[in-house]
mmCIF file of C-alpha atoms in Angstrom:
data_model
loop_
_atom_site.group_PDB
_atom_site.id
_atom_site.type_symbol
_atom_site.label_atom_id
_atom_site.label_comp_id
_atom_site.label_asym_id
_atom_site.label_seq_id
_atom_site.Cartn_x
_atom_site.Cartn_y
_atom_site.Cartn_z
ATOM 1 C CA UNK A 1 48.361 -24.059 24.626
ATOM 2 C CA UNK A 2 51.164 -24.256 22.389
ATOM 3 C CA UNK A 3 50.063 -22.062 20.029
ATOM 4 C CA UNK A 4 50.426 -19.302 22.549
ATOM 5 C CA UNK A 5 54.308 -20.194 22.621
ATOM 6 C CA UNK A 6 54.946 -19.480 18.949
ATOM 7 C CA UNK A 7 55.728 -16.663 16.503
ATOM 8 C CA UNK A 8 57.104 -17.052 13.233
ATOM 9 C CA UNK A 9 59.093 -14.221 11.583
ATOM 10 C CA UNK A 10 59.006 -13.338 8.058
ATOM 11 C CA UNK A 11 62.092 -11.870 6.263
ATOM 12 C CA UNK A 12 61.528 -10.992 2.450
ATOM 13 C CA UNK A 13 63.930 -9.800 -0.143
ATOM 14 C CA UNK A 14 63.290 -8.299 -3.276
ATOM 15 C CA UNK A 15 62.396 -10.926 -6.303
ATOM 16 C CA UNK A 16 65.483 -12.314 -7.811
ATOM 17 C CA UNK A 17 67.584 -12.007 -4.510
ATOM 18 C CA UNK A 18 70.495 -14.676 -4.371
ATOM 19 C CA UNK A 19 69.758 -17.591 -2.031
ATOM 20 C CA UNK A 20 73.681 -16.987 -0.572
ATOM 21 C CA UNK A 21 72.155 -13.323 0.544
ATOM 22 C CA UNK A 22 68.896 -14.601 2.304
ATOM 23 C CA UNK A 23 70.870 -17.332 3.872
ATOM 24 C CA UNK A 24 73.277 -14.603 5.382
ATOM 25 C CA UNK A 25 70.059 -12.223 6.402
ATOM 26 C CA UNK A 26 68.701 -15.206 7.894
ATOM 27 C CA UNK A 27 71.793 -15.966 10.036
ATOM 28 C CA UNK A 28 72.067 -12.211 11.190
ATOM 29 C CA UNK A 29 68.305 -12.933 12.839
ATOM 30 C CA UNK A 30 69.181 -16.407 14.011
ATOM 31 C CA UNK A 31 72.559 -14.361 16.100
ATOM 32 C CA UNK A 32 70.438 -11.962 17.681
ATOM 33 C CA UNK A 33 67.894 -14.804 19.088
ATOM 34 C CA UNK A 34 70.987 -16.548 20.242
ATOM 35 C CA UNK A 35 73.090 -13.853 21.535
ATOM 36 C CA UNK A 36 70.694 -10.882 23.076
ATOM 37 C CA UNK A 37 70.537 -12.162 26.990
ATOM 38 C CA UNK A 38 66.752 -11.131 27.130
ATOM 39 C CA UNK A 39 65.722 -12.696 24.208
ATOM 40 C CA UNK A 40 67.861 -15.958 24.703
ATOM 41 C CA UNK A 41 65.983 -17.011 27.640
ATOM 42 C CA UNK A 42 62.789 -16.648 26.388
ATOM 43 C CA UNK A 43 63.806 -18.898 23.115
ATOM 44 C CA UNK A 44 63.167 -22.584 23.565
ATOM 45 C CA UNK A 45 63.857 -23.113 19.619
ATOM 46 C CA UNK A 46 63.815 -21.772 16.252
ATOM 47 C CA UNK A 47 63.642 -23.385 12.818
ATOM 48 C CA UNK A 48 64.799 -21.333 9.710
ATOM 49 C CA UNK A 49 62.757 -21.922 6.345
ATOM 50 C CA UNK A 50 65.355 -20.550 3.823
ATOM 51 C CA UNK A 51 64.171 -19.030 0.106
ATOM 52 C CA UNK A 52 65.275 -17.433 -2.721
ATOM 53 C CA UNK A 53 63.561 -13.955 -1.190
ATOM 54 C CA UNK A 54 61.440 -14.842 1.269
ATOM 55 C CA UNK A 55 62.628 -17.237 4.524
ATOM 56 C CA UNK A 56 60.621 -17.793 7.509
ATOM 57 C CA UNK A 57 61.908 -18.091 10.935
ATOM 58 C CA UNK A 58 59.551 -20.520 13.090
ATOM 59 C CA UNK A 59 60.202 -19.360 16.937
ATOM 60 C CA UNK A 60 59.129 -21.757 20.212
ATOM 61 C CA UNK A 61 59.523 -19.986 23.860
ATOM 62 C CA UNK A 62 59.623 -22.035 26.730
ATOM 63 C CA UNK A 63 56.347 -22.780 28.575
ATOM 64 C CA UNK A 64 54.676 -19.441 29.998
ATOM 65 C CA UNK A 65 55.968 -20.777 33.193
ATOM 66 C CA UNK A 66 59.413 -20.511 32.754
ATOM 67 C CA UNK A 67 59.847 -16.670 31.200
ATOM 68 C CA UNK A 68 58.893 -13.672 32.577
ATOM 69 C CA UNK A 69 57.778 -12.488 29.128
ATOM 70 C CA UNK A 70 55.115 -13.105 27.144
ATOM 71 C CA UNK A 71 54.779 -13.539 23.457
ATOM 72 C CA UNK A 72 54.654 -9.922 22.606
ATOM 73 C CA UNK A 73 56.420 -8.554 24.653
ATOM 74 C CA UNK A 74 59.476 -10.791 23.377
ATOM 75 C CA UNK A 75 58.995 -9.460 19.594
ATOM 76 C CA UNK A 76 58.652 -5.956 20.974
ATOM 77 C CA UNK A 77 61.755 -6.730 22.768
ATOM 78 C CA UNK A 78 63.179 -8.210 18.992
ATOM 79 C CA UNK A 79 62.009 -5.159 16.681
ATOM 80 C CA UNK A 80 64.557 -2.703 17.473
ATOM 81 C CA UNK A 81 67.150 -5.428 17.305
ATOM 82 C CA UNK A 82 66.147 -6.419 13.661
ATOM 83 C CA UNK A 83 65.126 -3.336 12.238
ATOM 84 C CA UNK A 84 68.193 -2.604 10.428
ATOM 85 C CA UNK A 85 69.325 -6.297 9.057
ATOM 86 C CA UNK A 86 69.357 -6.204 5.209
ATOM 87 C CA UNK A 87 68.568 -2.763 5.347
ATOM 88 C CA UNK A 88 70.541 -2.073 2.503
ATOM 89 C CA UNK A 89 69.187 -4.779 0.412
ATOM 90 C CA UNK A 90 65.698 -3.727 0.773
ATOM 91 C CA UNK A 91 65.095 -6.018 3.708
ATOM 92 C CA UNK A 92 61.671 -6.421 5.330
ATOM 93 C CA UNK A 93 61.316 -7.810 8.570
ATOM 94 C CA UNK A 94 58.009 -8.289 10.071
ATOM 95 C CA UNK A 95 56.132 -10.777 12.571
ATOM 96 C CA UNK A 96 53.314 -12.941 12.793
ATOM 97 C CA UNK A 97 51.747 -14.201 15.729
ATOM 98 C CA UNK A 98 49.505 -17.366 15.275
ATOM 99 C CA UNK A 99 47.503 -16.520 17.853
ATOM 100 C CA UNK A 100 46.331 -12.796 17.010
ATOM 101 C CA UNK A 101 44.639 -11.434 14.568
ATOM 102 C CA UNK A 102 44.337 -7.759 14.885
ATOM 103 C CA UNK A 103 45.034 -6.257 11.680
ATOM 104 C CA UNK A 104 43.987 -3.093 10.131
ATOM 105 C CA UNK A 105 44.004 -3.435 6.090
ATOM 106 C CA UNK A 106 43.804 -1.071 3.321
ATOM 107 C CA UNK A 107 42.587 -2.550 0.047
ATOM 108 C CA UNK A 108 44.909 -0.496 -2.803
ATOM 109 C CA UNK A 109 42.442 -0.950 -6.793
ATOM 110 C CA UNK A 110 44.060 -0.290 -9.890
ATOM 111 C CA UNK A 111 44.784 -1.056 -12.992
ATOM 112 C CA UNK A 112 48.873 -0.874 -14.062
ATOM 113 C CA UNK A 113 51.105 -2.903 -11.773
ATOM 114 C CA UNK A 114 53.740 -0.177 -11.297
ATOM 115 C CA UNK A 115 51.461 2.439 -10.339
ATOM 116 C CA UNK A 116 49.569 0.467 -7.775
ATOM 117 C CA UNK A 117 52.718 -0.517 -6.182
ATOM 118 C CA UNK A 118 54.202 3.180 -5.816
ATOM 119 C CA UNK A 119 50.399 4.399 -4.271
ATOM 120 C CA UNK A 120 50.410 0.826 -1.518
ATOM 121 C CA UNK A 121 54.238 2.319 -0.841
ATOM 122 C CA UNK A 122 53.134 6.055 0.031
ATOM 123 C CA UNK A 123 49.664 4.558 1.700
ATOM 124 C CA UNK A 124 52.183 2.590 3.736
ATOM 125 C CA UNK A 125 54.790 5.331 4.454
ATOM 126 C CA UNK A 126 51.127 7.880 5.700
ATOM 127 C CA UNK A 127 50.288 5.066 8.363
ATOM 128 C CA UNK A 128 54.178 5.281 10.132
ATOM 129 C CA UNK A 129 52.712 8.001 11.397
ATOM 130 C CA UNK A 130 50.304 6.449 13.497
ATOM 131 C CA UNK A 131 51.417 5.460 17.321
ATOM 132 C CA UNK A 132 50.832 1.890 17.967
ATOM 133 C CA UNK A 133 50.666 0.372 15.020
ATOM 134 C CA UNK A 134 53.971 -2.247 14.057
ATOM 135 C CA UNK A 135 54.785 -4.723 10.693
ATOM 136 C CA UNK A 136 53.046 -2.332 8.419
ATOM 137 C CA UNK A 137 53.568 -4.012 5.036
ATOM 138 C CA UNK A 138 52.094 -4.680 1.496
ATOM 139 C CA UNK A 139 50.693 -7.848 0.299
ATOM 140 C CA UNK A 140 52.499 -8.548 -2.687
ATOM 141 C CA UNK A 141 55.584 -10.215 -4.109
ATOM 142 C CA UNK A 142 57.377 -8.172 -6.916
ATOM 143 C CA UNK A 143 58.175 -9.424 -10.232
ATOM 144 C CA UNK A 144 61.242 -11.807 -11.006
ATOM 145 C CA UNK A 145 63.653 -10.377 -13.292
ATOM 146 C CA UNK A 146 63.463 -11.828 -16.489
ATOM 147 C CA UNK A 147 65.254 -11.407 -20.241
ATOM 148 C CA UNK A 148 62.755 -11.268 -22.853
ATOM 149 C CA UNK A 149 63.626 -12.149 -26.822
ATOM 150 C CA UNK A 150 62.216 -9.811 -29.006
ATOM 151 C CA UNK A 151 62.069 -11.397 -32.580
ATOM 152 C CA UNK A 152 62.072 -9.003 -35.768
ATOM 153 C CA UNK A 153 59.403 -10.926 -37.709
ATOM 154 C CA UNK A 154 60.708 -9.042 -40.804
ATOM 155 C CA UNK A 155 64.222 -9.841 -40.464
ATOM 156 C CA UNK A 156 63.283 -13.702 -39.537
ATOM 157 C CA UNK A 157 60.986 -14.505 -42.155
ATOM 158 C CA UNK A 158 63.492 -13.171 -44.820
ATOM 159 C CA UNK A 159 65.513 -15.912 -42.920
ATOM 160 C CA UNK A 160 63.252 -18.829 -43.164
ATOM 161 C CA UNK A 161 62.549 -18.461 -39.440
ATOM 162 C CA UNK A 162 59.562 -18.805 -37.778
ATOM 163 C CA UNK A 163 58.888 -17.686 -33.783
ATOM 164 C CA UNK A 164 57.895 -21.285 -33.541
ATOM 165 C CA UNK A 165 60.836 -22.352 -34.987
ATOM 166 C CA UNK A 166 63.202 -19.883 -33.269
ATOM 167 C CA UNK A 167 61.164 -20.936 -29.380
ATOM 168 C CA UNK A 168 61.158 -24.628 -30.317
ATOM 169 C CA UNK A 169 65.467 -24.631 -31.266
ATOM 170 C CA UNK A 170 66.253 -22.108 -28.115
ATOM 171 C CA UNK A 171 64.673 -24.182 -26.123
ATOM 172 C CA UNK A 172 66.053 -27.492 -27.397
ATOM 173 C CA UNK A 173 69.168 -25.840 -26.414
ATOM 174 C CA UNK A 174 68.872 -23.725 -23.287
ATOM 175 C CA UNK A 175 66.826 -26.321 -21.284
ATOM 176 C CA UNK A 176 66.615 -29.698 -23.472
ATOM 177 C CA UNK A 177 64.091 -31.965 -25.360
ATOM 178 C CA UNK A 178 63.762 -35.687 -24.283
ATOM 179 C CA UNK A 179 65.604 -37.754 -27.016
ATOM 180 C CA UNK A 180 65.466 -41.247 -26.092
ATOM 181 C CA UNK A 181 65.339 -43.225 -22.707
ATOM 182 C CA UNK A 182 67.828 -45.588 -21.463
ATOM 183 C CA UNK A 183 66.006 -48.502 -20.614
ATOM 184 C CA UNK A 184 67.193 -51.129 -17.580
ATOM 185 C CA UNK A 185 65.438 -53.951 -16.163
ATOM 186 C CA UNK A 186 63.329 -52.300 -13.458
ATOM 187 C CA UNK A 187 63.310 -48.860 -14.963
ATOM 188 C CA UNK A 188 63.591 -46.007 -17.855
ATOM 189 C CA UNK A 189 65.769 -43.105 -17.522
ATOM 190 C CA UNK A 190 64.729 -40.146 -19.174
ATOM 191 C CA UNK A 191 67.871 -39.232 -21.755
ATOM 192 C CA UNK A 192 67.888 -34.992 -22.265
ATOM 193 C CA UNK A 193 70.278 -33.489 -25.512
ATOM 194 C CA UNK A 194 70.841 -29.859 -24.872
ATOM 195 C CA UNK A 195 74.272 -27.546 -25.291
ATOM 196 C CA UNK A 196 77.200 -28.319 -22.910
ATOM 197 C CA UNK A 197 76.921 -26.217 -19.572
ATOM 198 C CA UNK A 198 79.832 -23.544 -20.904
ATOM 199 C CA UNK A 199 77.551 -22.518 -24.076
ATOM 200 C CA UNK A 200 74.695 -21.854 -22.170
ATOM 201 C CA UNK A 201 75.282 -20.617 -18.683
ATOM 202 C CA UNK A 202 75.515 -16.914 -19.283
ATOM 203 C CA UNK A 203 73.152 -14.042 -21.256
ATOM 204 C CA UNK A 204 76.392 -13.492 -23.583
ATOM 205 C CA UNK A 205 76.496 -17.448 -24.418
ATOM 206 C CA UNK A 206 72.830 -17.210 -25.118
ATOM 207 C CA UNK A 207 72.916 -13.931 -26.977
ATOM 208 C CA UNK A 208 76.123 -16.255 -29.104
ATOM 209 C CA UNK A 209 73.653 -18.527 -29.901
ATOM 210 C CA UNK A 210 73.220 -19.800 -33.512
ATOM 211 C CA UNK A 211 70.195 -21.638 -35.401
ATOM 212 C CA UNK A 212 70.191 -23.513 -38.518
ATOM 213 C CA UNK A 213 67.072 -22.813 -40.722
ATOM 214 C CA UNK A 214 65.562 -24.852 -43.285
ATOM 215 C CA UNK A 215 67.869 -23.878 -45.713
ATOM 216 C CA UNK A 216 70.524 -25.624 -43.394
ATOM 217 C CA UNK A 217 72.346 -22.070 -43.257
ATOM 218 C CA UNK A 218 73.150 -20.889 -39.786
ATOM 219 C CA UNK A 219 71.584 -17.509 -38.843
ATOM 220 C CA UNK A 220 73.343 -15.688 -35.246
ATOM 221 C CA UNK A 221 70.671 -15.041 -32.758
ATOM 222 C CA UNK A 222 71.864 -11.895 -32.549
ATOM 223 C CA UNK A 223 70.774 -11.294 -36.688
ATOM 224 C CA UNK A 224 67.333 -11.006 -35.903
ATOM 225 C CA UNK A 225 66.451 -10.834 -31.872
ATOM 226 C CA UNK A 226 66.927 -7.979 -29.537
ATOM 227 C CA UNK A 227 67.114 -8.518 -25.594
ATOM 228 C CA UNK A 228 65.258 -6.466 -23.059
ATOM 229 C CA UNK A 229 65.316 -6.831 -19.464
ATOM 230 C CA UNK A 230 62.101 -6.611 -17.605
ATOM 231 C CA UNK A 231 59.804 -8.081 -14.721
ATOM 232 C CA UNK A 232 57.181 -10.661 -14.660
ATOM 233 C CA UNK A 233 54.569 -10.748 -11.968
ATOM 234 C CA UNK A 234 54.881 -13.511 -9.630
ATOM 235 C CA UNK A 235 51.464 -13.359 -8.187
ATOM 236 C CA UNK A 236 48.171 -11.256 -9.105
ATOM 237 C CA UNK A 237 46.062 -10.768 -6.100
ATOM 238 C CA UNK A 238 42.080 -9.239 -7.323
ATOM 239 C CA UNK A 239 39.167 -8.634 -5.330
ATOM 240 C CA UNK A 240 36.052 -7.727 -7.276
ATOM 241 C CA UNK A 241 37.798 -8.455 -10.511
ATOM 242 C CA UNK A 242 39.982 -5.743 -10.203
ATOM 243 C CA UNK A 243 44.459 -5.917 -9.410
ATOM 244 C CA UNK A 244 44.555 -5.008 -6.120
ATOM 245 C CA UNK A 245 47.542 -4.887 -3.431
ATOM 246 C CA UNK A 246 46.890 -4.731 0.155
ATOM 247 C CA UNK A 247 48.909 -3.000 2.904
ATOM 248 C CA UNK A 248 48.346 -4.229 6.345
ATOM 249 C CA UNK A 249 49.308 -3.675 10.329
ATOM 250 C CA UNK A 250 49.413 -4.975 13.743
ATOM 251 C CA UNK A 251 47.619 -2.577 15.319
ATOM 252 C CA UNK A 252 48.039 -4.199 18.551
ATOM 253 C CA UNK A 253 46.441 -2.470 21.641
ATOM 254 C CA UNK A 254 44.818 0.107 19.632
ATOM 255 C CA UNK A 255 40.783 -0.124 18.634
ATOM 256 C CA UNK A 256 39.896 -0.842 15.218
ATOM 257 C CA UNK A 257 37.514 2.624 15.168
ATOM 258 C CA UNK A 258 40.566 4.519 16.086
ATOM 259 C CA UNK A 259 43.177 3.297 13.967
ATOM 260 C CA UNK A 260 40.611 3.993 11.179
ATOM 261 C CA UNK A 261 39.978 7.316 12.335
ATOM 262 C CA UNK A 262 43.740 8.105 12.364
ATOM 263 C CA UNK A 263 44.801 6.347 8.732
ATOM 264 C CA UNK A 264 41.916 8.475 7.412
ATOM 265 C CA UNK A 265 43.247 11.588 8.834
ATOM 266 C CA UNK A 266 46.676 10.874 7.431
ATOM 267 C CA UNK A 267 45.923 8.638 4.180
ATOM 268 C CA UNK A 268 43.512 11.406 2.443
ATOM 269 C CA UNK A 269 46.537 13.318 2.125
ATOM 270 C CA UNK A 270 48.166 10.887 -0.222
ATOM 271 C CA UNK A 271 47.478 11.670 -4.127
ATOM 272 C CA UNK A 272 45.719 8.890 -5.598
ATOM 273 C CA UNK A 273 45.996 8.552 -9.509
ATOM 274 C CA UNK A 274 42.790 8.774 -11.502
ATOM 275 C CA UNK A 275 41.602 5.315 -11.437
ATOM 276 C CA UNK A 276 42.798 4.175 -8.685
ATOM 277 C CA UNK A 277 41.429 4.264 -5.269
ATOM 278 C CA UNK A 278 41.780 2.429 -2.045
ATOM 279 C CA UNK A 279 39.045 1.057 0.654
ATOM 280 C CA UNK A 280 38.907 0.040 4.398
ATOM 281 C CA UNK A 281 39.428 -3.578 4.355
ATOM 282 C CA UNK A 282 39.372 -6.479 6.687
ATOM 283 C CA UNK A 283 37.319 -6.177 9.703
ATOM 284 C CA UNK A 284 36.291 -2.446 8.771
ATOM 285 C CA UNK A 285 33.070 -3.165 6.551
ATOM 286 C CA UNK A 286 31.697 -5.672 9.405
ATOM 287 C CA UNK A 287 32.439 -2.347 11.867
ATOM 288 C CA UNK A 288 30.426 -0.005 9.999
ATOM 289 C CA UNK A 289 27.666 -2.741 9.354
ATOM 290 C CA UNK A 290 27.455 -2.762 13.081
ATOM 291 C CA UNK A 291 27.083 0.500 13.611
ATOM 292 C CA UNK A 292 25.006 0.701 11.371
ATOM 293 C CA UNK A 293 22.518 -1.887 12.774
ATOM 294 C CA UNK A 294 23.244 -0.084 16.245
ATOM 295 C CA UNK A 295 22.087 3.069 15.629
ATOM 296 C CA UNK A 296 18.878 1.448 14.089
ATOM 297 C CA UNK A 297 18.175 -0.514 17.025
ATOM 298 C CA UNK A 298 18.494 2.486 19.293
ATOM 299 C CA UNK A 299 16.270 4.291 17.313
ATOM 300 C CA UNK A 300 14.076 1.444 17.655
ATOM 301 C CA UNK A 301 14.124 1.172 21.180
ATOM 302 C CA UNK A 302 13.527 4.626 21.880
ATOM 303 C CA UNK A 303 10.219 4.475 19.671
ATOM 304 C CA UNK A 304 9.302 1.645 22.021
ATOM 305 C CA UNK A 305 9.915 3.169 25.145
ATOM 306 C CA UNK A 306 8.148 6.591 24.018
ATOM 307 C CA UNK A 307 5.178 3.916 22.561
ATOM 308 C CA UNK A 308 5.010 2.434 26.382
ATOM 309 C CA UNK A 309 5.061 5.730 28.113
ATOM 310 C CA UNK A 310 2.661 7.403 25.990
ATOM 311 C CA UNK A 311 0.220 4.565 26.442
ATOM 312 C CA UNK A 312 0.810 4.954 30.524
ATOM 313 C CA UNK A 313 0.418 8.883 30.688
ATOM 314 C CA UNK A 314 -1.950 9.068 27.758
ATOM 315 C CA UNK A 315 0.209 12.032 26.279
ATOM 316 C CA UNK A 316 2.052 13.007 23.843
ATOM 317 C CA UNK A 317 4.465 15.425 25.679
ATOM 318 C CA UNK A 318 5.042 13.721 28.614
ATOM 319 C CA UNK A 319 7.219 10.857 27.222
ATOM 320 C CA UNK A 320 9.293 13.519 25.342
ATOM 321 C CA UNK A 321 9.676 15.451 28.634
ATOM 322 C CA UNK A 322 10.746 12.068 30.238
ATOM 323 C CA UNK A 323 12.980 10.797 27.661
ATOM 324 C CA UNK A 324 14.505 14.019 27.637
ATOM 325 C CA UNK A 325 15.670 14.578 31.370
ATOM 326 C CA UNK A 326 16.780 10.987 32.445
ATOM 327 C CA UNK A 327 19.629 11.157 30.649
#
């Protein structure tokens, strides 16, 4: 099965991360498959996916046949080896085998953003304390850094400016509004008018910026607009209608009953905000539902049995006697 060749391995930087730095990251990981002797032989291919912040190495091994390790033991072999690449970028390096699905999840609820992300971190950091698990990590991309133009309505209006008008010319300039197309015989080219590359490649060329309003008087950006750095969420994962962020693990070998046993010993100890909680997720509920429905049928069965034996000793004490001892 081919499937049962392959891994892929995730590296992710944080949002805004320069594509020169993942590309580097990337190359550090692609050196170790091709260099490490015990890893090298296993390795039939790999194909790099490189993004902004997060790349995606696709790994082949060679037909079971031809190694003498398998598929997990080859990425147990490769976690020590990567562990510290792009450490000090806030590198994180984990693995996904297509073939296995054996993941413990905590489901983090609230409200603000921020403070959802700092409780998934410490929820994360409690469960490095279990042995066993591996590629504990949290579901969810951070913001991308982003300038944001805050407009004085005051000053703008005494200006003839609108927001509208302010958006509409910024943009004309920044990115470009379609003026005309340049027509041929088989085709029409889009024609763009927008600033020359020099006057709008930095903040300080943008923050230089002037607009003309309808008074035909030109007004600095700077006049009536103040710039604020900030972050913008890339993605907004809910479940139940409410923000939620998920932190995950491999938990490998272990059981799903005592993985959960051990995050709860260790994850009750983390302060949770008020309003904010977190939950058991993935294959959890359906555990407890079985157990559930266990213990029921037991009981059930044993009602049965004591129903039969009654009815074959006609007593009542008898059964319990017998019920009692075989075990």
């Amino acid at each position: 099965n081919a499937e049962e060749n392959e891994f892929t391995i995730f590296i992710e930087l944080p949002s805004g991360a320069k594509l020169d730095l993942s590309d580097k990251i990337v190359s550090n990981v692609e050196q170790v498959l091709n260099e490490i002797p015990e890893i090298k032989n296993s390795v039939k291919t790999s194909v790099s996916r490189i993004e902004g912040w997060s790349s995606k190495i696709y790994v082949t091994l060679f037909p079971g046949s031809e190694r003498t390790r398998s598929v997990q033991e080859t990425i147990n072999l490769l976690r020590p080896s990567l562990a510290n690449i792009g450490r000090q970028y806030d590198t994180f390096i984990y693995f996904s085998e297509p073939s296995s699905s054996k993941e413990f999840v905590i489901d983090v609820f609230g409200n603000d953003y921020n403070t959802l992300r700092d409780l998934s971190v410490r929820i994360a950091q409690s469960l490095e304390h279990i042995p066993g698990l591996a590629d504990i990590k949290l579901r969810y991309k951070p913001g991308r850094p982003e300038v944001r133009i805050d407009v004085n309505r005051e000053t703008a209006s005494f200006l003839n400016l609108t927001v509208g008008d302010i958006a509409e010319t910024l943009h004309a300039q920044i990115r470009g509004l379609r003026a005309t197309y340049f027509l041929t015989e088989n085709s029409q080219v889009e024609t763009v008018a927008r600033l020359q590359e020099p006057y709008r490649k930095t903040l300080e060329n943008v923050k230089a910026m002037s607009l003309i309003n309808p008074r035909g008087q030109s007004v600095a950006l700077r006049q009536f607009a103040e710039f604020d750095y900030g972050l913008t969420p890339s993605e907004v994962w809910r479940k139940d209608r409410e923000r939620m962020i998920q932190v995950s693990a491999n938990r490998g070998d272990l059981s799903l009953g005592k993985v959960s046993g051990l995050a709860f010993k260790y994850v009750k100890n983390v302060p949770v905000p008020p309003g904010y909680y977190y939950a058991f997720g993935g294959d959890f509920p359906k555990m407890v539902e079985a157990e559930k429905e266990s213990v029921f049928a037991f009981i059930l069965m044993i009602l049965l049995i004591y129903t039969i034996l009654a009815g074959l000793y006609e007593s009542y004490w008898q059964p319990v006697v017998i019920l009692t001892a075989v075990p």
